[in-house]
Amino acid sequence: MTSSHHERHAASVGRLRRMLLGFSLAVVALLVACGTPSPSGVIPPAATRVPASSSLPTPASTSVPGIVESVPGEAEPQLPATVVDYQGEQVTITSIERIVSLNGDVTEIIFALGMGDHVVGVDSSATFPPERTKMLPNIGYQRRLSAEGILALNPTLVIGNEAAGPPETLAQIRTAGVPVAITADPPTLDAPVQKIRFVAQALGIPQRGERLAAQVEAEIARARDLASRITNPPHVLFLYLRGTDVQQVAGSKTPVDVMITVAGGLNAGAEAGIAEFKPLSPEVVIAAQPDVILVLEKGLESVGGVDGLLTIPGLADTPAGKQRRIIAFDDLYLLGMGPRTGQALADLAIALYETSSQEKHP
């Protein structure tokens, strides 16, 4: 099957998933309006709540949003294209024949715009769409990139977000004559649309970008509507885990703070006075007293699943720990602030609604 066939198939799957998700949201909204607890079958697999008797859940089952391809009468990529990067510098792109993408969210946007065939290299955070990204050369981790590895792919465009680096690597690529386009990535719900428009402009397809941006905005609006029906917001503690070496709590001024609050929860880390990311400690756990613990799937695996998670001092004694209320999301799906942000918000809202319903109806 050719890559174009893959993308048309992915588009069909994406449309089907949105139809199913819309039906699920309608069912949940009706249940909320009637004051009836949501049945567990309504929770989409992307937001897996780990019940008391469960072991580690299977990886999230998420699908690509509908790929935005050209439509009759719409111009093909118009080059040269000029964008203003996050530092206010103008960058002119004359060719998109060979694109190296520095971040997983930007890679996902490129594929959602129907331009995945132009990508010749990705970083290790690029995990979606998996059937495409795993086949591409890997340039390393987005924050620790090497200019030599990127330039070896003969790129005509290097594109990413402000997390990409280090700065010396990007400067070396620019010195080699390759355009480097870096978009802002603010910890706000403006980020998905802002990044989509930047990437689409850089690729010379702004009209296609506007259509994808409108689709994402509509999905975010639907998720907001669903979240607004949660009348008993649970306190959610997000933990970033990488084994015993890295264990952090997310507070305010973080993407996950946005995801939790927009999805209808209260960020227990922020409520405890934490800003950005701080080390996890028993004192933080005592102050937070979460109803729900939210983690990334890779992080949960790194500590030995739910049982391992609850051996971290203090967690087992919280309301979330006692009830084993754990929600595990795919890393890029929850934190990427990319084309699937509206879907991730809806999935999180549904999971939090179930938790709030359990609080009311033990």
mmCIF file of C-alpha atoms in Angstrom:
data_model
loop_
_atom_site.group_PDB
_atom_site.id
_atom_site.type_symbol
_atom_site.label_atom_id
_atom_site.label_comp_id
_atom_site.label_asym_id
_atom_site.label_seq_id
_atom_site.Cartn_x
_atom_site.Cartn_y
_atom_site.Cartn_z
ATOM 1 C CA MET A 1 0.000 0.000 0.000
ATOM 2 C CA THR A 2 1.441 3.409 -0.916
ATOM 3 C CA SER A 3 1.877 6.201 1.629
ATOM 4 C CA SER A 4 -0.962 8.151 0.012
ATOM 5 C CA HIS A 5 -3.214 5.113 0.415
ATOM 6 C CA HIS A 6 -2.103 4.889 4.042
ATOM 7 C CA GLU A 7 -3.065 8.512 4.607
ATOM 8 C CA ARG A 8 -6.475 8.134 2.914
ATOM 9 C CA HIS A 9 -7.108 5.071 5.061
ATOM 10 C CA ALA A 10 -6.032 7.003 8.166
ATOM 11 C CA ALA A 11 -8.391 9.823 7.203
ATOM 12 C CA SER A 12 -11.308 7.381 6.987
ATOM 13 C CA VAL A 13 -10.393 5.880 10.341
ATOM 14 C CA GLY A 14 -10.144 9.360 11.833
ATOM 15 C CA ARG A 15 -13.600 10.325 10.576
ATOM 16 C CA LEU A 16 -15.076 7.114 11.973
ATOM 17 C CA ARG A 17 -13.432 7.664 15.342
ATOM 18 C CA ARG A 18 -14.769 11.213 15.583
ATOM 19 C CA MET A 19 -18.265 9.933 14.812
ATOM 20 C CA LEU A 20 -17.942 7.321 17.564
ATOM 21 C CA LEU A 21 -16.451 9.838 19.987
ATOM 22 C CA GLY A 22 -19.267 12.276 19.233
ATOM 23 C CA PHE A 23 -21.785 9.547 20.007
ATOM 24 C CA SER A 24 -19.987 8.750 23.274
ATOM 25 C CA LEU A 25 -19.965 12.409 24.276
ATOM 26 C CA ALA A 26 -23.666 12.693 23.555
ATOM 27 C CA VAL A 27 -24.374 9.638 25.737
ATOM 28 C CA VAL A 28 -22.291 11.029 28.592
ATOM 29 C CA ALA A 29 -23.960 14.439 28.326
ATOM 30 C CA LEU A 30 -27.378 12.796 28.510
ATOM 31 C CA LEU A 31 -26.330 10.764 31.533
ATOM 32 C CA VAL A 32 -25.035 13.863 33.295
ATOM 33 C CA ALA A 33 -28.222 15.783 32.557
ATOM 34 C CA CYS A 34 -30.253 12.939 34.045
ATOM 35 C CA GLY A 35 -28.043 12.702 37.135
ATOM 36 C CA THR A 36 -27.108 9.103 36.312
ATOM 37 C CA PRO A 37 -23.572 7.755 36.788
ATOM 38 C CA SER A 38 -21.733 7.104 33.540
ATOM 39 C CA PRO A 39 -21.386 3.407 32.679
ATOM 40 C CA SER A 40 -17.781 2.277 32.528
ATOM 41 C CA GLY A 41 -18.227 1.254 28.888
ATOM 42 C CA VAL A 42 -18.481 4.912 27.856
ATOM 43 C CA ILE A 43 -14.846 5.641 28.714
ATOM 44 C CA PRO A 44 -12.803 5.568 25.495
ATOM 45 C CA PRO A 45 -9.717 3.352 25.603
ATOM 46 C CA ALA A 46 -7.407 6.373 25.262
ATOM 47 C CA ALA A 47 -8.189 7.349 28.867
ATOM 48 C CA THR A 48 -7.768 4.130 30.795
ATOM 49 C CA ARG A 49 -8.799 4.288 34.447
ATOM 50 C CA VAL A 50 -7.117 1.459 36.284
ATOM 51 C CA PRO A 51 -9.704 -0.238 38.541
ATOM 52 C CA ALA A 52 -8.764 -1.767 41.870
ATOM 53 C CA SER A 53 -8.480 -5.295 40.464
ATOM 54 C CA SER A 54 -6.634 -4.320 37.295
ATOM 55 C CA SER A 55 -3.020 -4.691 36.310
ATOM 56 C CA LEU A 56 -1.219 -2.252 34.012
ATOM 57 C CA PRO A 57 -3.588 -1.203 31.191
ATOM 58 C CA THR A 58 -2.765 -1.809 27.574
ATOM 59 C CA PRO A 59 -1.352 1.176 25.645
ATOM 60 C CA ALA A 60 -3.793 3.881 24.632
ATOM 61 C CA SER A 61 -5.793 3.222 21.472
ATOM 62 C CA THR A 62 -5.767 6.568 19.724
ATOM 63 C CA SER A 63 -6.189 7.381 16.053
ATOM 64 C CA VAL A 64 -5.059 10.144 13.773
ATOM 65 C CA PRO A 65 -7.454 13.033 13.168
ATOM 66 C CA GLY A 66 -8.707 13.330 9.618
ATOM 67 C CA ILE A 67 -5.773 14.167 7.377
ATOM 68 C CA VAL A 68 -6.291 17.539 5.745
ATOM 69 C CA GLU A 69 -5.397 17.168 2.093
ATOM 70 C CA SER A 70 -5.772 19.628 -0.769
ATOM 71 C CA VAL A 71 -9.244 20.272 -2.128
ATOM 72 C CA PRO A 72 -10.256 21.140 -5.718
ATOM 73 C CA GLY A 73 -9.301 24.705 -6.489
ATOM 74 C CA GLU A 74 -6.842 24.950 -3.593
ATOM 75 C CA ALA A 75 -3.279 25.796 -4.551
ATOM 76 C CA GLU A 76 -0.538 23.253 -4.005
ATOM 77 C CA PRO A 77 2.331 24.303 -1.701
ATOM 78 C CA GLN A 78 3.289 27.876 -2.516
ATOM 79 C CA LEU A 79 7.014 28.478 -2.120
ATOM 80 C CA PRO A 80 9.025 30.367 -1.144
ATOM 81 C CA ALA A 81 7.184 30.775 2.163
ATOM 82 C CA THR A 82 8.150 33.034 5.051
ATOM 83 C CA VAL A 83 7.377 32.571 8.742
ATOM 84 C CA VAL A 84 8.288 34.528 11.876
ATOM 85 C CA ASP A 85 9.763 32.211 14.489
ATOM 86 C CA TYR A 86 9.237 32.311 18.250
ATOM 87 C CA GLN A 87 12.133 34.766 18.648
ATOM 88 C CA GLY A 88 10.740 37.176 16.067
ATOM 89 C CA GLU A 89 13.165 36.206 13.290
ATOM 90 C CA GLN A 90 11.980 35.795 9.701
ATOM 91 C CA VAL A 91 12.718 32.435 8.087
ATOM 92 C CA THR A 92 12.289 31.836 4.365
ATOM 93 C CA ILE A 93 11.671 28.326 3.066
ATOM 94 C CA THR A 94 12.305 27.554 -0.594
ATOM 95 C CA SER A 95 11.929 23.753 -0.564
ATOM 96 C CA ILE A 96 10.011 21.200 1.519
ATOM 97 C CA GLU A 97 11.355 18.231 -0.411
ATOM 98 C CA ARG A 98 13.248 16.873 2.622
ATOM 99 C CA ILE A 99 11.900 17.846 6.060
ATOM 100 C CA VAL A 100 13.507 16.956 9.369
ATOM 101 C CA SER A 101 11.087 17.440 12.263
ATOM 102 C CA LEU A 102 12.594 18.079 15.691
ATOM 103 C CA ASN A 103 9.583 17.409 17.955
ATOM 104 C CA GLY A 104 6.795 14.859 18.154
ATOM 105 C CA ASP A 105 3.983 17.415 18.104
ATOM 106 C CA VAL A 106 5.360 19.101 14.988
ATOM 107 C CA THR A 107 5.777 15.731 13.274
ATOM 108 C CA GLU A 108 2.164 14.879 14.074
ATOM 109 C CA ILE A 109 1.018 18.217 12.636
ATOM 110 C CA ILE A 110 2.940 17.628 9.400
ATOM 111 C CA PHE A 111 1.261 14.256 8.934
ATOM 112 C CA ALA A 112 -2.164 15.659 9.843
ATOM 113 C CA LEU A 113 -1.652 18.275 7.124
ATOM 114 C CA GLY A 114 -1.140 15.461 4.612
ATOM 115 C CA MET A 115 2.551 16.247 4.104
ATOM 116 C CA GLY A 116 4.102 13.226 5.783
ATOM 117 C CA ASP A 117 5.716 11.982 2.578
ATOM 118 C CA HIS A 118 8.157 14.909 2.796
ATOM 119 C CA VAL A 119 9.517 13.951 6.231
ATOM 120 C CA VAL A 120 12.936 12.259 6.136
ATOM 121 C CA GLY A 121 13.837 12.323 9.848
ATOM 122 C CA VAL A 122 12.156 12.605 13.258
ATOM 123 C CA ASP A 123 13.171 12.758 16.898
ATOM 124 C CA SER A 124 12.453 10.085 19.506
ATOM 125 C CA SER A 125 9.385 11.920 20.854
ATOM 126 C CA ALA A 126 7.688 11.430 17.460
ATOM 127 C CA THR A 127 5.507 8.390 18.100
ATOM 128 C CA PHE A 128 2.445 9.286 16.038
ATOM 129 C CA PRO A 129 1.324 8.102 13.563
ATOM 130 C CA PRO A 130 3.272 5.011 14.701
ATOM 131 C CA GLU A 131 3.125 3.113 11.422
ATOM 132 C CA ARG A 132 4.930 5.990 9.713
ATOM 133 C CA THR A 133 7.228 7.501 12.347
ATOM 134 C CA LYS A 134 8.827 4.205 13.359
ATOM 135 C CA MET A 135 10.005 3.727 9.767
ATOM 136 C CA LEU A 136 11.869 7.051 9.621
ATOM 137 C CA PRO A 137 15.484 7.782 10.649
ATOM 138 C CA ASN A 138 15.695 8.891 14.291
ATOM 139 C CA ILE A 139 17.779 11.970 15.091
ATOM 140 C CA GLY A 140 17.740 11.535 18.892
ATOM 141 C CA TYR A 141 15.831 13.285 21.669
ATOM 142 C CA GLN A 142 14.378 16.717 20.926
ATOM 143 C CA ARG A 143 16.332 18.546 23.655
ATOM 144 C CA ARG A 144 19.685 16.856 22.974
ATOM 145 C CA LEU A 145 20.068 16.969 19.203
ATOM 146 C CA SER A 146 23.217 16.671 17.127
ATOM 147 C CA ALA A 147 23.736 18.846 14.043
ATOM 148 C CA GLU A 148 25.779 16.141 12.350
ATOM 149 C CA GLY A 149 22.984 13.585 12.493
ATOM 150 C CA ILE A 150 20.435 16.048 11.142
ATOM 151 C CA LEU A 151 22.639 17.396 8.340
ATOM 152 C CA ALA A 152 23.477 13.836 7.272
ATOM 153 C CA LEU A 153 19.840 13.542 6.103
ATOM 154 C CA ASN A 154 20.363 16.419 3.612
ATOM 155 C CA PRO A 155 17.320 18.396 4.815
ATOM 156 C CA THR A 156 15.860 21.322 2.893
ATOM 157 C CA LEU A 157 13.883 22.356 6.000
ATOM 158 C CA VAL A 158 14.397 21.733 9.712
ATOM 159 C CA ILE A 159 11.296 22.531 11.748
ATOM 160 C CA GLY A 160 10.320 22.189 15.395
ATOM 161 C CA ASN A 161 9.128 23.952 18.522
ATOM 162 C CA GLU A 162 11.020 25.984 21.110
ATOM 163 C CA ALA A 163 11.871 22.892 23.185
ATOM 164 C CA ALA A 164 14.227 21.703 20.435
ATOM 165 C CA GLY A 165 17.909 22.157 21.037
ATOM 166 C CA PRO A 166 20.459 22.799 22.241
ATOM 167 C CA PRO A 167 20.747 26.269 20.654
ATOM 168 C CA GLU A 168 24.275 25.558 19.403
ATOM 169 C CA THR A 169 22.945 22.672 17.324
ATOM 170 C CA LEU A 170 20.316 24.835 15.662
ATOM 171 C CA ALA A 171 22.889 27.568 15.016
ATOM 172 C CA GLN A 172 25.195 25.037 13.345
ATOM 173 C CA ILE A 173 22.382 23.885 11.052
ATOM 174 C CA ARG A 174 21.603 27.483 10.072
ATOM 175 C CA THR A 175 25.290 28.095 9.364
ATOM 176 C CA ALA A 176 25.177 25.129 6.987
ATOM 177 C CA GLY A 177 22.547 27.010 4.962
ATOM 178 C CA VAL A 178 19.475 25.008 5.988
ATOM 179 C CA PRO A 179 16.362 26.990 7.025
ATOM 180 C CA VAL A 180 15.418 26.304 10.658
ATOM 181 C CA ALA A 181 11.824 27.227 11.538
ATOM 182 C CA ILE A 182 11.001 27.100 15.259
ATOM 183 C CA THR A 183 7.493 27.781 16.544
ATOM 184 C CA ALA A 184 6.462 28.974 19.992
ATOM 185 C CA ASP A 185 4.895 26.354 22.241
ATOM 186 C CA PRO A 186 3.130 28.176 25.084
ATOM 187 C CA PRO A 187 1.574 26.191 27.966
ATOM 188 C CA THR A 188 -1.900 27.347 26.956
ATOM 189 C CA LEU A 189 -4.776 25.985 24.922
ATOM 190 C CA ASP A 190 -3.797 28.391 22.141
ATOM 191 C CA ALA A 191 -0.757 26.232 21.409
ATOM 192 C CA PRO A 192 -2.315 23.588 19.104
ATOM 193 C CA VAL A 193 -3.822 26.061 16.657
ATOM 194 C CA GLN A 194 -0.827 28.393 16.869
ATOM 195 C CA LYS A 195 1.553 25.555 15.966
ATOM 196 C CA ILE A 196 -0.698 24.221 13.203
ATOM 197 C CA ARG A 197 -0.834 27.624 11.516
ATOM 198 C CA PHE A 198 2.935 28.101 11.831
ATOM 199 C CA VAL A 199 3.745 24.694 10.329
ATOM 200 C CA ALA A 200 1.198 25.097 7.530
ATOM 201 C CA GLN A 201 2.601 28.533 6.662
ATOM 202 C CA ALA A 202 6.156 27.163 6.614
ATOM 203 C CA LEU A 203 5.084 24.362 4.258
ATOM 204 C CA GLY A 204 3.324 26.800 1.928
ATOM 205 C CA ILE A 205 -0.170 25.433 2.621
ATOM 206 C CA PRO A 206 -1.854 28.044 4.868
ATOM 207 C CA GLN A 207 -5.373 27.226 3.637
ATOM 208 C CA ARG A 208 -4.947 23.608 4.595
ATOM 209 C CA GLY A 209 -3.673 24.771 7.968
ATOM 210 C CA GLU A 210 -6.771 26.876 8.546
ATOM 211 C CA ARG A 211 -9.002 23.888 7.872
ATOM 212 C CA LEU A 212 -7.090 21.702 10.328
ATOM 213 C CA ALA A 213 -7.080 24.516 12.894
ATOM 214 C CA ALA A 214 -10.860 24.878 12.579
ATOM 215 C CA GLN A 215 -11.295 21.129 13.063
ATOM 216 C CA VAL A 216 -9.148 21.163 16.225
ATOM 217 C CA GLU A 217 -10.925 24.241 17.604
ATOM 218 C CA ALA A 218 -14.288 22.521 17.117
ATOM 219 C CA GLU A 219 -13.081 19.396 18.942
ATOM 220 C CA ILE A 220 -11.747 21.502 21.818
ATOM 221 C CA ALA A 221 -15.067 23.340 22.053
ATOM 222 C CA ARG A 222 -16.963 20.048 22.268
ATOM 223 C CA ALA A 223 -14.622 18.851 25.019
ATOM 224 C CA ARG A 224 -15.134 22.097 26.943
ATOM 225 C CA ASP A 225 -18.889 21.627 26.748
ATOM 226 C CA LEU A 226 -18.607 18.119 28.110
ATOM 227 C CA ALA A 227 -16.278 19.203 30.931
ATOM 228 C CA SER A 228 -18.654 22.001 31.941
ATOM 229 C CA ARG A 229 -21.152 19.331 32.982
ATOM 230 C CA ILE A 230 -18.859 17.974 35.696
ATOM 231 C CA THR A 231 -20.345 19.437 38.873
ATOM 232 C CA ASN A 232 -18.018 17.759 41.369
ATOM 233 C CA PRO A 233 -14.481 18.446 40.042
ATOM 234 C CA PRO A 234 -11.969 15.874 41.318
ATOM 235 C CA HIS A 235 -8.500 16.879 42.511
ATOM 236 C CA VAL A 236 -6.032 15.440 39.991
ATOM 237 C CA LEU A 237 -2.343 14.970 40.740
ATOM 238 C CA PHE A 238 -0.163 14.598 37.641
ATOM 239 C CA LEU A 239 3.091 12.739 38.137
ATOM 240 C CA TYR A 240 5.915 12.715 35.605
ATOM 241 C CA LEU A 241 7.799 9.503 36.268
ATOM 242 C CA ARG A 242 10.904 7.906 34.831
ATOM 243 C CA GLY A 243 11.660 5.109 37.239
ATOM 244 C CA THR A 244 13.105 6.078 40.624
ATOM 245 C CA ASP A 245 15.447 8.686 39.133
ATOM 246 C CA VAL A 246 12.822 11.193 37.970
ATOM 247 C CA GLN A 247 9.599 11.692 39.917
ATOM 248 C CA GLN A 248 7.990 15.095 39.527
ATOM 249 C CA VAL A 249 4.683 16.828 40.184
ATOM 250 C CA ALA A 250 3.155 19.257 37.679
ATOM 251 C CA GLY A 251 1.784 22.531 38.974
ATOM 252 C CA SER A 252 0.617 25.678 37.248
ATOM 253 C CA LYS A 253 2.209 27.020 34.035
ATOM 254 C CA THR A 254 2.382 23.565 32.464
ATOM 255 C CA PRO A 255 0.519 21.967 29.538
ATOM 256 C CA VAL A 256 -0.946 19.296 31.800
ATOM 257 C CA ASP A 257 -2.361 21.975 34.110
ATOM 258 C CA VAL A 258 -4.289 23.258 31.100
ATOM 259 C CA MET A 259 -5.472 19.772 30.178
ATOM 260 C CA ILE A 260 -6.670 18.979 33.713
ATOM 261 C CA THR A 261 -8.531 22.235 34.280
ATOM 262 C CA VAL A 262 -10.146 22.424 30.843
ATOM 263 C CA ALA A 263 -11.233 18.784 31.187
ATOM 264 C CA GLY A 264 -13.127 19.665 34.369
ATOM 265 C CA GLY A 265 -10.659 18.754 37.125
ATOM 266 C CA LEU A 266 -8.639 20.662 39.690
ATOM 267 C CA ASN A 267 -4.856 20.420 39.431
ATOM 268 C CA ALA A 268 -3.897 19.200 42.901
ATOM 269 C CA GLY A 269 -0.292 20.247 42.318
ATOM 270 C CA ALA A 270 -1.264 23.822 41.525
ATOM 271 C CA GLU A 271 -3.736 23.829 44.425
ATOM 272 C CA ALA A 272 -0.799 22.879 46.674
ATOM 273 C CA GLY A 273 1.104 25.957 45.466
ATOM 274 C CA ILE A 274 3.408 24.285 42.940
ATOM 275 C CA ALA A 275 4.412 26.100 39.746
ATOM 276 C CA GLU A 276 5.855 24.236 36.756
ATOM 277 C CA PHE A 277 7.487 20.920 37.775
ATOM 278 C CA LYS A 278 8.785 20.143 41.258
ATOM 279 C CA PRO A 279 10.222 16.941 42.795
ATOM 280 C CA LEU A 280 7.670 14.585 44.282
ATOM 281 C CA SER A 281 7.863 14.307 48.070
ATOM 282 C CA PRO A 282 5.657 12.974 50.885
ATOM 283 C CA GLU A 283 4.975 16.591 51.894
ATOM 284 C CA VAL A 284 3.635 17.377 48.424
ATOM 285 C CA VAL A 285 1.442 14.276 48.479
ATOM 286 C CA ILE A 286 0.032 15.182 51.900
ATOM 287 C CA ALA A 287 -0.740 18.717 50.727
ATOM 288 C CA ALA A 288 -2.302 17.573 47.442
ATOM 289 C CA GLN A 289 -4.564 14.714 48.691
ATOM 290 C CA PRO A 290 -5.669 13.825 45.136
ATOM 291 C CA ASP A 291 -8.883 12.065 44.188
ATOM 292 C CA VAL A 292 -7.178 10.900 40.981
ATOM 293 C CA ILE A 293 -3.568 10.279 39.982
ATOM 294 C CA LEU A 294 -2.811 11.046 36.327
ATOM 295 C CA VAL A 295 0.328 9.569 34.770
ATOM 296 C CA LEU A 296 1.899 8.865 31.410
ATOM 297 C CA GLU A 297 1.887 5.260 30.251
ATOM 298 C CA LYS A 298 5.657 5.064 29.884
ATOM 299 C CA GLY A 299 6.054 6.554 33.346
ATOM 300 C CA LEU A 300 3.644 4.073 34.881
ATOM 301 C CA GLU A 301 5.524 1.209 33.241
ATOM 302 C CA SER A 302 8.835 2.592 34.525
ATOM 303 C CA VAL A 303 7.756 2.258 38.175
ATOM 304 C CA GLY A 304 6.261 -1.214 37.829
ATOM 305 C CA GLY A 305 2.635 -0.425 37.075
ATOM 306 C CA VAL A 306 -0.062 0.524 39.556
ATOM 307 C CA ASP A 307 1.341 -1.608 42.365
ATOM 308 C CA GLY A 308 4.757 -0.029 41.924
ATOM 309 C CA LEU A 309 3.259 3.452 41.754
ATOM 310 C CA LEU A 310 1.495 2.990 45.080
ATOM 311 C CA THR A 311 4.753 2.080 46.825
ATOM 312 C CA ILE A 312 5.920 5.679 46.353
ATOM 313 C CA PRO A 313 5.742 7.184 49.864
ATOM 314 C CA GLY A 314 2.390 8.739 50.666
ATOM 315 C CA LEU A 315 0.464 7.849 47.511
ATOM 316 C CA ALA A 316 -1.279 4.757 48.882
ATOM 317 C CA ASP A 317 -2.791 6.824 51.715
ATOM 318 C CA THR A 318 -4.435 9.413 49.460
ATOM 319 C CA PRO A 319 -8.082 9.138 48.317
ATOM 320 C CA ALA A 320 -6.763 8.226 44.853
ATOM 321 C CA GLY A 321 -4.415 5.588 46.228
ATOM 322 C CA LYS A 322 -6.991 3.984 48.507
ATOM 323 C CA GLN A 323 -9.415 3.606 45.597
ATOM 324 C CA ARG A 324 -6.652 2.942 43.041
ATOM 325 C CA ARG A 325 -8.014 5.703 40.849
ATOM 326 C CA ILE A 326 -5.231 5.946 38.281
ATOM 327 C CA ILE A 327 -5.600 7.364 34.767
ATOM 328 C CA ALA A 328 -2.839 6.545 32.278
ATOM 329 C CA PHE A 329 -2.448 8.371 28.948
ATOM 330 C CA ASP A 330 -0.052 8.017 26.049
ATOM 331 C CA ASP A 331 2.720 10.611 26.451
ATOM 332 C CA LEU A 332 2.314 12.545 23.203
ATOM 333 C CA TYR A 333 -1.484 12.271 23.262
ATOM 334 C CA LEU A 334 -1.803 14.015 26.622
ATOM 335 C CA LEU A 335 1.074 16.508 26.533
ATOM 336 C CA GLY A 336 1.726 17.114 22.829
ATOM 337 C CA MET A 337 -0.752 19.978 22.381
ATOM 338 C CA GLY A 338 -1.095 18.865 18.763
ATOM 339 C CA PRO A 339 -3.932 17.948 16.397
ATOM 340 C CA ARG A 340 -5.460 15.431 18.835
ATOM 341 C CA THR A 341 -5.725 17.864 21.755
ATOM 342 C CA GLY A 342 -9.520 18.091 21.554
ATOM 343 C CA GLN A 343 -9.810 14.305 21.509
ATOM 344 C CA ALA A 344 -7.478 13.971 24.505
ATOM 345 C CA LEU A 345 -9.454 16.590 26.434
ATOM 346 C CA ALA A 346 -12.708 14.764 25.737
ATOM 347 C CA ASP A 347 -11.221 11.439 26.820
ATOM 348 C CA LEU A 348 -9.887 13.000 30.035
ATOM 349 C CA ALA A 349 -13.210 14.723 30.735
ATOM 350 C CA ILE A 350 -15.062 11.422 30.367
ATOM 351 C CA ALA A 351 -12.644 9.706 32.775
ATOM 352 C CA LEU A 352 -12.933 12.549 35.303
ATOM 353 C CA TYR A 353 -16.714 12.506 34.990
ATOM 354 C CA GLU A 354 -16.720 8.840 35.908
ATOM 355 C CA THR A 355 -14.609 9.636 38.964
ATOM 356 C CA SER A 356 -16.878 12.502 40.030
ATOM 357 C CA SER A 357 -19.902 10.231 39.582
ATOM 358 C CA GLN A 358 -18.299 7.609 41.830
ATOM 359 C CA GLU A 359 -17.721 10.271 44.472
ATOM 360 C CA LYS A 360 -21.438 11.086 44.419
ATOM 361 C CA HIS A 361 -22.627 7.513 44.057
ATOM 362 C CA PRO A 362 -20.221 5.297 46.025
#
